[in-house]
């Protein structure tokens, strides 16, 4: 996978596959960003993408939308430096106090891969270097456009 890239998927399984590929790539590259910022409307497939993201590096983890918990943590089984994936849902974040209350900034570390839904709501909190993933619906019901960019 090279950046920027644009991919059309035709099913949740195909979206998961893209997430899986991205996670493998990030976890195998010590210089890659440790934060994935996701953008896109409700029901577009962000959680599906995260499910795929975790499917290989956190095999066996149950990925669910952390809407109420705000952050879910999944343990990584890979032998490299990544210990866990932290999955955020920023939908209910009103201001930076909310981010402090979940300890958001403490998660920005080399040994944690963070992936966050609804980054539209936290533009001020993004790290210097991150992967931007935007999912949009297309004309056909199960088609999605996934754009992936490296921001730094
Ligand atoms: N190509 C696709 N990629 C991802 N999800 C899709 C796709 N086509 C249909 N869907 C459906 O869209 C919904 C996405 O839900 P979810 O991943 O929870 O979205 P979000 O987290 O963005 O609110 C699911 O019901 C899924 O079955
Ligand atoms: Mg979701």
XYZ file of N, CA, C and O and ligand atoms in Angstrom:
636
model
N 0.853 -1.207 0.000
C 0.000 0.000 0.000
C 0.886 1.254 0.000
O 1.763 1.390 0.835
N 0.639 2.124 -0.971
C 1.380 3.392 -0.979
C 0.389 4.537 -0.800
O -0.799 4.373 -1.111
N 0.851 5.654 -0.296
C -0.039 6.789 -0.008
C 0.253 7.947 -0.938
O 1.410 8.158 -1.268
N -0.738 8.756 -1.315
C -2.148 8.550 -1.018
C -2.749 7.471 -1.916
O -2.263 7.232 -3.016
N -3.821 6.849 -1.412
C -4.480 5.835 -2.210
C -5.993 5.951 -2.082
O -6.494 6.487 -1.092
N -6.684 5.480 -3.082
C -8.139 5.539 -3.134
C -8.644 4.171 -3.559
O -8.248 3.678 -4.602
N -9.505 3.578 -2.737
C -9.957 2.218 -3.036
C -11.476 2.164 -2.946
O -12.063 2.723 -2.016
N -12.096 1.482 -3.902
C -13.544 1.259 -3.823
C -13.767 -0.150 -3.268
O -13.167 -1.105 -3.756
N -14.614 -0.280 -2.243
C -14.967 -1.612 -1.748
C -16.440 -1.864 -2.012
O -17.233 -0.922 -2.124
N -16.798 -3.140 -2.102
C -18.174 -3.520 -2.437
C -18.871 -4.309 -1.336
O -19.981 -4.781 -1.532
N -18.209 -4.471 -0.202
C -18.802 -5.214 0.917
C -18.028 -4.885 2.186
O -16.878 -4.438 2.116
N -18.642 -5.146 3.369
C -17.914 -4.932 4.621
C -16.624 -5.762 4.651
O -15.595 -5.289 5.133
N -16.669 -6.988 4.108
C -15.474 -7.847 4.122
C -14.325 -7.201 3.352
O -13.169 -7.273 3.771
N -14.644 -6.547 2.250
C -13.592 -5.887 1.469
C -13.016 -4.685 2.227
O -11.822 -4.408 2.169
N -13.882 -3.984 2.937
C -13.406 -2.853 3.754
C -12.501 -3.371 4.874
O -11.447 -2.793 5.164
N -12.902 -4.481 5.491
C -12.072 -5.087 6.547
C -10.700 -5.464 6.017
O -9.682 -5.291 6.698
N -10.673 -5.971 4.801
C -9.412 -6.385 4.191
C -8.445 -5.200 4.072
O -7.237 -5.349 4.310
N -8.968 -4.047 3.713
C -8.121 -2.845 3.587
C -7.578 -2.446 4.960
O -6.398 -2.107 5.120
N -8.443 -2.523 5.971
C -8.009 -2.210 7.338
C -6.899 -3.141 7.793
O -5.905 -2.719 8.395
N -7.066 -4.407 7.481
C -6.077 -5.421 7.868
C -4.718 -5.139 7.228
O -3.680 -5.205 7.877
N -4.763 -4.786 5.955
C -3.529 -4.493 5.221
C -2.808 -3.283 5.812
O -1.588 -3.283 5.980
N -3.596 -2.245 6.142
C -3.002 -1.034 6.711
C -2.338 -1.347 8.051
O -1.213 -0.915 8.316
N -3.019 -2.109 8.901
C -2.469 -2.429 10.226
C -1.176 -3.217 10.119
O -0.210 -2.961 10.842
N -1.133 -4.170 9.194
C 0.084 -4.977 9.026
C 1.233 -4.082 8.617
O 2.346 -4.192 9.127
N 0.929 -3.200 7.686
C 1.958 -2.311 7.194
C 2.490 -1.398 8.312
O 3.700 -1.237 8.473
N 1.583 -0.813 9.096
C 2.022 0.093 10.162
C 2.802 -0.660 11.239
O 3.806 -0.161 11.753
N 2.343 -1.855 11.582
C 3.000 -2.573 12.680
C 4.351 -3.138 12.268
O 5.187 -3.429 13.111
N 4.588 -3.253 10.964
C 5.877 -3.754 10.495
C 6.891 -2.655 10.208
O 8.012 -2.938 9.803
N 6.487 -1.403 10.387
C 7.366 -0.285 10.054
C 7.533 0.614 11.282
O 6.604 1.321 11.674
N 8.717 0.585 11.881
C 8.938 1.354 13.116
C 8.828 2.862 12.896
O 8.582 3.610 13.844
N 8.987 3.310 11.646
C 8.921 4.745 11.377
C 7.527 5.222 10.972
O 7.298 6.413 10.789
N 6.602 4.285 10.826
C 5.249 4.664 10.396
C 4.514 5.363 11.537
O 4.843 5.165 12.700
N 3.496 6.181 11.210
C 2.706 6.829 12.260
C 2.046 5.785 13.155
O 1.792 4.659 12.723
N 1.741 6.179 14.366
C 1.090 5.292 15.332
C -0.364 5.705 15.557
O -0.998 5.268 16.510
N -0.882 6.593 14.679
C -2.250 7.088 14.856
C -2.975 7.077 13.511
O -2.446 7.561 12.514
N -4.188 6.496 13.519
C -5.023 6.491 12.321
C -6.286 7.294 12.638
O -7.038 6.952 13.551
N -6.483 8.394 11.898
C -7.638 9.267 12.105
C -8.697 8.933 11.057
O -8.434 9.028 9.857
N -9.894 8.545 11.521
C -10.948 8.146 10.593
C -12.046 9.215 10.488
O -12.452 9.805 11.494
N -12.521 9.391 9.254
C -13.556 10.381 8.932
C -14.665 9.701 8.146
O -14.386 8.800 7.354
N -15.886 10.135 8.348
C -17.001 9.573 7.586
C -18.254 9.485 8.443
O -18.176 9.318 9.663
N -19.405 9.567 7.765
C -20.704 9.592 8.436
C -21.051 8.299 9.163
O -20.431 7.264 8.937
N -22.097 8.391 9.951
C -22.643 7.231 10.659
C -23.009 6.135 9.656
O -23.635 6.411 8.632
N -22.593 4.917 9.940
C -22.972 3.775 9.106
C -22.177 3.624 7.829
O -22.513 2.819 6.962
N -21.089 4.380 7.707
C -20.325 4.341 6.460
C -19.340 3.154 6.427
O -18.909 2.715 5.363
N -18.964 2.662 7.623
C -18.062 1.506 7.667
C -16.783 1.693 8.467
O -15.852 0.907 8.332
N -16.759 2.700 9.326
C -15.548 2.959 10.119
C -15.248 1.786 11.060
O -14.110 1.323 11.152
N -16.286 1.333 11.768
C -16.057 0.220 12.704
C -15.684 -1.060 11.947
O -14.842 -1.836 12.416
N -16.262 -1.257 10.775
C -15.892 -2.413 9.944
C -14.403 -2.345 9.600
O -13.678 -3.349 9.662
N -13.936 -1.158 9.254
C -12.520 -0.963 8.923
C -11.648 -1.305 10.135
O -10.631 -1.997 10.010
N -12.075 -0.862 11.324
C -11.301 -1.144 12.546
C -11.296 -2.646 12.842
O -10.289 -3.199 13.293
N -12.419 -3.307 12.575
C -12.501 -4.761 12.786
C -11.431 -5.467 11.945
O -10.719 -6.347 12.421
N -11.297 -5.041 10.711
C -10.262 -5.600 9.845
C -8.868 -5.213 10.316
O -7.951 -6.024 10.310
N -8.737 -3.975 10.760
C -7.455 -3.448 11.253
C -6.916 -4.357 12.365
O -5.736 -4.652 12.431
N -7.827 -4.814 13.234
C -7.422 -5.643 14.381
C -7.353 -7.128 14.056
O -6.770 -7.897 14.824
N -7.929 -7.560 12.946
C -8.158 -8.989 12.723
C -6.884 -9.813 12.696
O -6.882 -10.962 13.124
N -5.814 -9.229 12.228
C -4.559 -9.979 12.174
C -3.670 -9.652 13.376
O -3.246 -10.555 14.094
N -3.428 -8.379 13.612
C -2.476 -8.015 14.677
C -3.039 -8.230 16.086
O -2.282 -8.356 17.038
N -4.374 -8.250 16.218
C -5.005 -8.545 17.522
C -5.964 -9.715 17.332
O -7.137 -9.645 17.731
N -5.486 -10.788 16.723
C -6.353 -11.925 16.394
C -7.182 -12.351 17.598
O -6.673 -12.454 18.715
N -8.481 -12.567 17.368
C -9.362 -13.024 18.436
C -10.063 -11.904 19.193
O -11.004 -12.162 19.939
N -9.635 -10.660 18.995
C -10.277 -9.543 19.705
C -11.681 -9.305 19.159
O -11.924 -9.472 17.960
N -12.609 -8.935 20.036
C -13.957 -8.583 19.599
C -14.031 -7.071 19.461
O -13.968 -6.345 20.444
N -14.138 -6.617 18.223
C -14.143 -5.176 17.965
C -15.577 -4.661 17.906
O -16.371 -5.133 17.096
N -15.883 -3.722 18.808
C -17.212 -3.099 18.816
C -17.034 -1.602 18.898
O -16.021 -1.111 19.384
N -18.042 -0.887 18.441
C -17.982 0.563 18.500
C -17.905 1.005 19.960
O -18.737 0.627 20.770
N -16.877 1.784 20.327
C -16.739 2.188 21.721
C -17.525 3.459 22.038
O -17.071 4.302 22.800
N -18.717 3.587 21.478
C -19.473 4.836 21.617
C -19.663 5.244 23.074
O -19.519 6.415 23.414
N -19.964 4.312 23.958
C -20.180 4.685 25.355
C -18.902 4.653 26.170
O -18.673 5.510 27.013
N -18.040 3.679 25.876
C -16.776 3.577 26.610
C -15.782 4.650 26.149
O -14.869 4.994 26.868
N -15.982 5.159 24.942
C -15.086 6.120 24.267
C -13.776 5.499 23.776
O -13.243 5.903 22.769
N -13.257 4.519 24.492
C -12.058 3.826 23.999
C -12.110 2.350 24.382
O -12.482 1.997 25.493
N -11.802 1.491 23.413
C -11.654 0.051 23.648
C -10.195 -0.309 23.397
O -9.577 0.246 22.492
N -9.682 -1.238 24.179
C -8.297 -1.665 24.002
C -8.258 -3.136 23.619
O -8.967 -3.946 24.197
N -7.458 -3.449 22.616
C -7.310 -4.832 22.155
C -5.825 -5.199 22.222
O -4.986 -4.482 21.681
N -5.550 -6.295 22.855
C -4.170 -6.745 23.022
C -3.606 -7.287 21.701
O -4.293 -8.012 20.988
N -2.364 -6.938 21.402
C -1.736 -7.428 20.169
C -0.947 -8.702 20.421
O -0.270 -8.829 21.435
N -1.033 -9.616 19.453
C -0.297 -10.875 19.581
C 1.020 -10.862 18.814
O 1.805 -11.770 18.940
N 1.227 -9.850 18.009
C 2.420 -9.848 17.162
C 3.675 -9.756 18.022
O 3.642 -9.276 19.142
N 4.770 -10.219 17.463
C 6.003 -10.234 18.245
C 6.760 -8.901 18.145
O 7.798 -8.740 18.761
N 6.230 -7.967 17.376
C 6.945 -6.684 17.274
C 6.612 -5.771 18.453
O 6.048 -6.205 19.451
N 6.954 -4.506 18.314
C 6.889 -3.588 19.451
C 5.484 -3.107 19.849
O 5.306 -2.514 20.896
N 4.500 -3.365 18.995
C 3.156 -2.863 19.308
C 2.485 -3.757 20.357
O 2.298 -4.945 20.137
N 2.113 -3.167 21.494
C 1.491 -3.957 22.573
C -0.015 -4.053 22.431
O -0.628 -5.057 22.756
N -0.646 -2.957 21.975
C -2.109 -2.987 21.846
C -2.606 -1.977 20.813
O -1.884 -1.049 20.433
N -3.852 -2.221 20.408
C -4.551 -1.257 19.560
C -5.585 -0.579 20.450
O -6.326 -1.251 21.174
N -5.625 0.755 20.410
C -6.641 1.497 21.161
C -7.592 2.138 20.160
O -7.171 2.898 19.277
N -8.856 1.790 20.302
C -9.908 2.159 19.349
C -10.818 3.203 20.002
O -11.534 2.902 20.949
N -10.775 4.414 19.481
C -11.565 5.521 20.037
C -12.790 5.807 19.181
O -12.775 5.612 17.967
N -13.827 6.306 19.835
C -14.968 6.872 19.120
C -15.173 8.276 19.683
O -15.541 8.434 20.843
N -14.889 9.298 18.873
C -14.914 10.680 19.337
C -16.289 11.335 19.215
O -16.423 12.520 19.459
N -17.286 10.547 18.847
C -18.607 11.110 18.568
C -19.158 11.944 19.731
O -19.812 12.959 19.517
N -18.884 11.520 20.961
C -19.408 12.233 22.126
C -18.425 13.211 22.764
O -18.698 13.755 23.840
N -17.285 13.407 22.127
C -16.302 14.344 22.684
C -16.752 15.773 22.381
O -16.929 16.148 21.225
N -16.944 16.549 23.439
C -17.427 17.921 23.267
C -16.250 18.898 23.261
O -16.196 19.825 22.462
N -15.309 18.708 24.167
C -14.156 19.603 24.206
C -12.933 18.857 24.739
O -13.006 17.677 25.055
N -11.823 19.585 24.848
C -10.573 18.927 25.222
C -10.618 18.347 26.635
O -9.910 17.380 26.935
N -11.458 18.900 27.518
C -11.599 18.333 28.873
C -12.038 16.873 28.790
O -11.591 16.034 29.575
N -12.930 16.587 27.837
C -13.380 15.195 27.657
C -12.212 14.304 27.251
O -12.110 13.166 27.688
N -11.339 14.839 26.399
C -10.172 14.054 25.973
C -9.241 13.787 27.150
O -8.739 12.684 27.320
N -9.043 14.825 27.987
C -8.199 14.629 29.172
C -8.816 13.605 30.104
O -8.118 12.789 30.689
N -10.137 13.616 30.220
C -10.771 12.695 31.166
C -10.641 11.232 30.733
O -10.703 10.337 31.562
N -10.426 10.988 29.432
C -10.178 9.588 29.026
C -8.668 9.320 28.866
O -8.260 8.246 28.443
N -7.861 10.310 29.229
C -6.403 10.137 29.161
C -5.890 10.033 27.740
O -4.879 9.381 27.472
N -6.572 10.711 26.820
C -6.258 10.580 25.395
C -4.771 10.736 25.081
O -4.173 9.902 24.399
N -4.146 11.773 25.588
C -2.768 12.062 25.194
C -1.772 11.009 25.697
O -0.702 10.843 25.118
N -2.149 10.289 26.756
C -1.274 9.221 27.273
C -1.210 8.024 26.326
O -0.311 7.189 26.442
N -2.170 7.938 25.404
C -2.195 6.822 24.458
C -1.270 7.041 23.258
O -1.040 6.131 22.477
N -0.791 8.263 23.091
C 0.034 8.576 21.918
C 1.482 8.164 22.193
O 2.294 8.956 22.653
N 1.761 6.885 21.995
C 3.075 6.308 22.310
C 3.515 5.373 21.195
O 2.688 4.855 20.453
N 4.815 5.098 21.151
C 5.376 4.241 20.099
C 4.880 2.801 20.146
O 4.873 2.120 19.129
N 4.501 2.305 21.320
C 4.122 0.893 21.429
C 2.603 0.675 21.410
O 2.127 -0.405 21.724
N 1.849 1.721 21.034
C 0.391 1.607 20.926
C -0.034 2.101 19.544
O 0.415 3.160 19.101
N -0.877 1.328 18.878
C -1.475 1.796 17.623
C -2.855 2.337 17.967
O -3.689 1.609 18.506
N -3.092 3.606 17.676
C -4.399 4.219 17.949
C -5.177 4.342 16.649
O -4.605 4.706 15.613
N -6.460 4.050 16.722
C -7.328 4.275 15.564
C -8.599 4.906 16.095
O -9.211 4.413 17.040
N -8.989 6.065 15.523
C -10.073 6.854 16.111
C -11.150 7.187 15.091
O -10.860 7.734 14.025
N -12.403 6.844 15.437
C -13.553 7.220 14.609
C -13.958 8.658 14.959
O -13.741 9.118 16.058
N -14.554 9.356 14.008
C -15.068 10.723 14.200
C -13.988 11.755 14.524
O -14.168 12.599 15.424
N -12.884 11.722 13.785
C -11.838 12.721 14.015
C -12.221 14.121 13.535
O -11.532 15.088 13.824
N -13.371 14.225 12.834
C -13.924 15.544 12.503
C -14.050 16.382 13.781
O -13.943 17.608 13.745
N -14.288 15.690 14.908
C -14.578 16.394 16.169
C -13.340 16.763 16.981
O -13.451 17.487 17.971
N -12.155 16.276 16.584
C -10.957 16.578 17.391
C -9.774 17.067 16.546
O -8.645 16.626 16.754
N -10.018 18.008 15.620
C -8.910 18.439 14.746
C -7.713 18.983 15.528
O -6.570 18.818 15.108
N -7.976 19.599 16.671
C -6.920 20.220 17.486
C -6.058 19.197 18.243
O -5.016 19.532 18.788
N -6.501 17.954 18.286
C -5.845 16.973 19.155
C -5.009 15.959 18.386
O -4.393 15.082 18.982
N -4.994 16.064 17.055
C -4.291 15.050 16.259
C -2.774 15.196 16.396
O -2.267 16.303 16.515
N -2.056 14.077 16.396
C -0.598 14.168 16.478
C -0.020 14.764 15.197
O -0.711 14.907 14.192
N 1.263 15.084 15.254
C 1.944 15.733 14.132
C 1.896 14.872 12.863
O 1.777 15.382 11.755
N 1.992 13.578 13.070
C 2.087 12.637 11.950
C 1.012 11.566 12.142
O 0.921 10.965 13.213
N 0.180 11.364 11.124
C -0.867 10.343 11.256
C -1.338 9.877 9.887
O -1.011 10.477 8.865
N -2.105 8.801 9.889
C -2.731 8.305 8.667
C -4.176 8.774 8.671
O -4.895 8.587 9.663
N -4.583 9.412 7.568
C -5.963 9.904 7.463
C -6.766 8.950 6.589
O -6.390 8.697 5.437
N -7.849 8.400 7.137
C -8.706 7.473 6.385
C -10.098 8.083 6.307
O -10.729 8.355 7.335
N -10.565 8.334 5.099
C -11.923 8.868 4.943
C -12.756 7.887 4.130
O -12.362 7.480 3.041
N -13.906 7.509 4.677
C -14.800 6.583 3.972
C -16.051 7.347 3.561
O -16.643 8.066 4.367
N -16.431 7.191 2.294
C -17.658 7.834 1.807
C -18.510 6.823 1.045
O -17.981 5.913 0.412
N -19.828 7.016 1.144
C -20.745 6.145 0.408
C -20.733 6.510 -1.066
O -20.524 7.664 -1.430
N -20.953 5.512 -1.889
C -21.034 5.716 -3.333
C -22.476 5.476 -3.774
O -23.338 5.212 -2.946
N -22.731 5.522 -5.060
C -24.101 5.390 -5.574
C -24.759 4.067 -5.201
O -25.902 4.034 -4.774
N -24.020 2.960 -5.376
C -24.592 1.661 -5.051
C -24.554 1.431 -3.543
O -23.620 1.842 -2.868
N -25.564 0.720 -3.034
C -25.754 0.601 -1.594
C -24.528 0.111 -0.826
O -24.223 0.617 0.250
N -23.831 -0.885 -1.365
C -22.707 -1.459 -0.622
C -21.341 -0.966 -1.088
O -20.320 -1.527 -0.703
N -21.327 0.058 -1.901
C -20.048 0.590 -2.363
C -19.551 1.704 -1.450
O -20.320 2.560 -1.025
N -18.261 1.653 -1.174
C -17.641 2.700 -0.360
C -16.350 3.129 -1.017
O -15.619 2.298 -1.565
N -16.033 4.422 -0.903
C -14.720 4.891 -1.327
C -13.880 5.100 -0.072
O -14.318 5.766 0.867
N -12.699 4.520 -0.071
C -11.807 4.672 1.081
C -10.561 5.404 0.614
O -9.836 4.915 -0.255
N -10.341 6.602 1.167
C -9.116 7.314 0.799
C -8.164 7.270 1.991
O -8.570 7.463 3.135
N -6.914 6.956 1.699
C -5.907 6.816 2.758
C -4.712 7.702 2.421
O -4.153 7.614 1.324
N -4.366 8.572 3.361
C -3.269 9.519 3.142
C -2.347 9.553 4.346
O -2.806 9.368 5.480
N -1.108 9.858 4.086
C -0.149 10.080 5.165
C -0.060 11.586 5.397
O 0.210 12.349 4.464
N -0.321 12.027 6.634
C -0.264 13.464 6.951
C 0.900 13.699 7.913
O 1.027 13.007 8.905
N 1.759 14.649 7.587
C 2.856 14.989 8.505
C 3.386 16.386 8.234
O 3.002 17.008 7.246
N -18.387 -1.662 1.444
C -18.773 -1.622 2.727
N -17.860 -1.370 3.713
C -18.230 -1.288 4.999
N -19.501 -1.416 5.455
C -20.447 -1.663 4.531
C -20.134 -1.777 3.147
N -21.287 -2.032 2.470
C -22.257 -2.073 3.382
N -21.801 -1.868 4.622
C -22.626 -1.810 5.841
O -22.503 -0.512 6.415
C -22.551 -0.600 7.830
C -21.268 -0.022 8.419
O -21.394 -0.008 9.816
P -20.236 0.487 10.777
O -18.955 -0.142 10.371
O -20.703 0.270 12.175
O -20.212 2.051 10.412
P -19.666 3.288 11.253
O -18.703 2.782 12.282
O -19.012 4.172 10.212
O -20.872 3.972 11.851
C -22.723 -2.060 8.200
O -24.094 -2.317 8.371
C -22.199 -2.771 6.952
O -22.792 -4.033 6.762
Mg -18.588 3.128 14.396
